[in-house]
Amino acid sequence: MIRVYNTLKGVKEDFIPQKNNEVRMYVCGPTVYDLSHIGHARSAVAFDVIYRYLKYRGYKVIYVRNYTDVDDKIIKKANEEGVSPKEIAERYIKAFDEDMDALGVSLPDFRPKVTETMDEIIRFVQTLIDKGYAYVIDGDVYYSVRRFNKYGTLSKKNIEELEAGARVEVDERKKDPLDFALWKASKENEPWWESPWGNGRPGWHIECSAMNKKLLGDTLDIHGGGKDLIFPHHENEMAQSEAASGKPFVRYWLHNGFVNINQEKMSKSLGNILTIKDALKNYSAEAIRLFLLSSHYRSPIDYSPDVLSDAEASLDRFYATKERMEKEWPDVINKKADKKKKEERLKPLIDAMDDDFNTALAIGHVFNEVNNANRMMDGAKKSGVSDEFKTALSVIKAVFGEMGAVFGVFHKSPEGYFNEKKRYLKISEDEIRNLIDERNNARKNKNWSRADEIRRELEEKGIILEDRAGETIWKVKR
RNA sequence: GGCGGCGUACCCAAGUGGUAAGGGAGCAGUCUGCAAAACUGCGAUGCAGCGGUUCAAAUCCGCUCGCCGCCUCCA
């Protein structure tokens, strides 16, 4: 049984989708006005793993992640650059897609855009007006917060205190300062769409409600996003959707924690925004993914060179072991793993993931198995190959394969992994080869000082030499 | 001010009542010409602090200290 922490209830509870085997899942995607940063990556990776895991556990998942391509910030940027909002949106959708692809984030089943959902949005607003939850003023449409008596239940906010503490500039025309815009009449130099209330564009929250209704129906099983979206975005979404349908909007609200940079919140004013593209210049996508999955998705995490190096070191260890398994015991690991034994070994991993997608614990178990595999291979070398050993090693290989597919980490070929590290090389491969040859000649002549000198020389350039039986191999260790 | 959360070894991190997973770094050993990798051993008598509940607490309760997030666009 999967258990998830539901923001709405504030506790972990059993995960039971409305339709026995089917999960309808929606995650808030980016507003495409700038390059995506490492925080977007966290949200995307966290929910990607949740998506993959639900499928792994046998659910049929319909996963939707939107692009907000109509928004104040997009318009502002477009006006600054003297280009159309459409051009801005397209540019950053492309950039976001590239980033997701680089990070190995799987494509959601649907990726709706606001511009392609306009009819549904307008109908949705009209429904809210018809039901008395919204009112029109000079071409604007506002949602009447006080009409929805559950307002504040998601973010645990008291409506009276909200009003008292409101720091937003109040639009005097609104009936209540808390009311928010469903539809905004277009101003000059703004994109607009025709509507019953005049030309205008949607407010921020209505798109998600409309997209959800269109693609997933009135009630979702999972709705996800960053913690910062709980208020006001998700609170407003819930208010809109439940007012319109009269049904519960979301069964399980899931929210991921933030990524800080050197203990500070990322923000434009601090100037410490780390884009995904910049992160990828310094670290591999897999290391970034492993870093993101090394703590629980709800905890805040701190991005720093140290923790990313830790992730790289972990990956080196994992792939060195995988390589050893493949090189030393190809016949053993290519045999089909015993199903029952596999389930036994998989159990701790499954239990961890079932418990609110505890990737950190599950990855810990992966490394327990790395240790087991190495110990068993050492043992087999010393005291012979037993059937037990063969079974266990093939099972571990299978465990790596299955969990690798869920995490989107640990799934490469060791050769491919170590080859990728060559991008950090500060010396040509030919030069390395030549130096290794020279060193091996020196070793033959027992010229140990020259041999060690070459080793040191290469080490300074981030190359580690390993003298194996009959050959010297080199690896990138930066 | 309101709401929510966090504080576990040198660093990262799991653990929500039964006696501290895992990774990195470090030290020692096996192996090696020397290394590397791997393995073995060592490493928190204690989980911010102080009290309390309990046969038993990192885990529950209370207080104190420190840190953070949301309340306004934000993953």
Tab-separated table of N, CA, C and O in Angstrom, chain A residues 23 82 102 105 145 155 174 181 210 216 242 244 361 450-451:
chain	number	residue	atom	x	y	z
A	23	VAL	N	-4.775	6.401	-12.160
A	23	VAL	CA	-4.386	7.601	-11.421
A	23	VAL	C	-4.402	8.797	-12.359
A	23	VAL	O	-3.786	8.778	-13.417
A	82	GLY	N	10.764	43.861	-27.353
A	82	GLY	CA	10.136	44.279	-28.587
A	82	GLY	C	9.743	43.129	-29.493
A	82	GLY	O	9.762	43.242	-30.717
A	102	ALA	N	17.306	16.700	-21.054
A	102	ALA	CA	18.667	16.485	-20.552
A	102	ALA	C	18.635	15.783	-19.195
A	102	ALA	O	19.463	14.926	-18.909
A	105	VAL	N	13.768	13.571	-17.684
A	105	VAL	CA	12.404	13.641	-17.150
A	105	VAL	C	11.447	13.138	-18.234
A	105	VAL	O	11.470	13.639	-19.354
A	145	VAL	N	-14.458	35.183	-3.118
A	145	VAL	CA	-13.874	34.232	-2.181
A	145	VAL	C	-14.825	33.868	-1.035
A	145	VAL	O	-14.912	32.720	-0.616
A	155	SER	N	-4.459	25.735	2.464
A	155	SER	CA	-3.290	26.437	2.996
A	155	SER	C	-3.432	26.724	4.488
A	155	SER	O	-2.551	27.316	5.088
A	174	LYS	N	-13.201	45.796	-6.614
A	174	LYS	CA	-13.548	44.457	-6.162
A	174	LYS	C	-14.497	44.544	-4.970
A	174	LYS	O	-14.422	45.459	-4.152
A	181	ALA	N	-8.756	37.664	-9.708
A	181	ALA	CA	-9.219	37.785	-11.084
A	181	ALA	C	-9.295	36.440	-11.796
A	181	ALA	O	-8.347	35.652	-11.759
A	210	ALA	N	-9.297	24.804	-15.608
A	210	ALA	CA	-9.899	24.476	-16.900
A	210	ALA	C	-9.191	23.301	-17.567
A	210	ALA	O	-9.827	22.408	-18.127
A	216	LEU	N	-8.763	15.714	-17.339
A	216	LEU	CA	-8.816	14.693	-16.285
A	216	LEU	C	-10.170	14.592	-15.589
A	216	LEU	O	-10.388	13.671	-14.805
A	242	GLU	N	-14.041	23.444	-7.253
A	242	GLU	CA	-15.092	22.855	-6.431
A	242	GLU	C	-16.378	23.672	-6.526
A	242	GLU	O	-17.482	23.122	-6.483
A	244	ALA	N	-17.336	25.179	-9.170
A	244	ALA	CA	-17.926	24.882	-10.476
A	244	ALA	C	-18.536	23.494	-10.526
A	244	ALA	O	-19.621	23.303	-11.087
A	361	LEU	N	15.782	6.930	1.221
A	361	LEU	CA	15.932	5.631	1.866
A	361	LEU	C	16.135	4.541	0.819
A	361	LEU	O	16.987	3.662	0.979
A	450	ARG	N	59.947	6.419	-12.096
A	450	ARG	CA	59.353	7.009	-13.305
A	450	ARG	C	57.873	6.618	-13.397
A	450	ARG	O	57.021	7.426	-13.732
A	451	ALA	N	57.591	5.373	-13.078
A	451	ALA	CA	56.205	4.889	-13.121
A	451	ALA	C	55.316	5.719	-12.189
A	451	ALA	O	54.221	6.143	-12.566
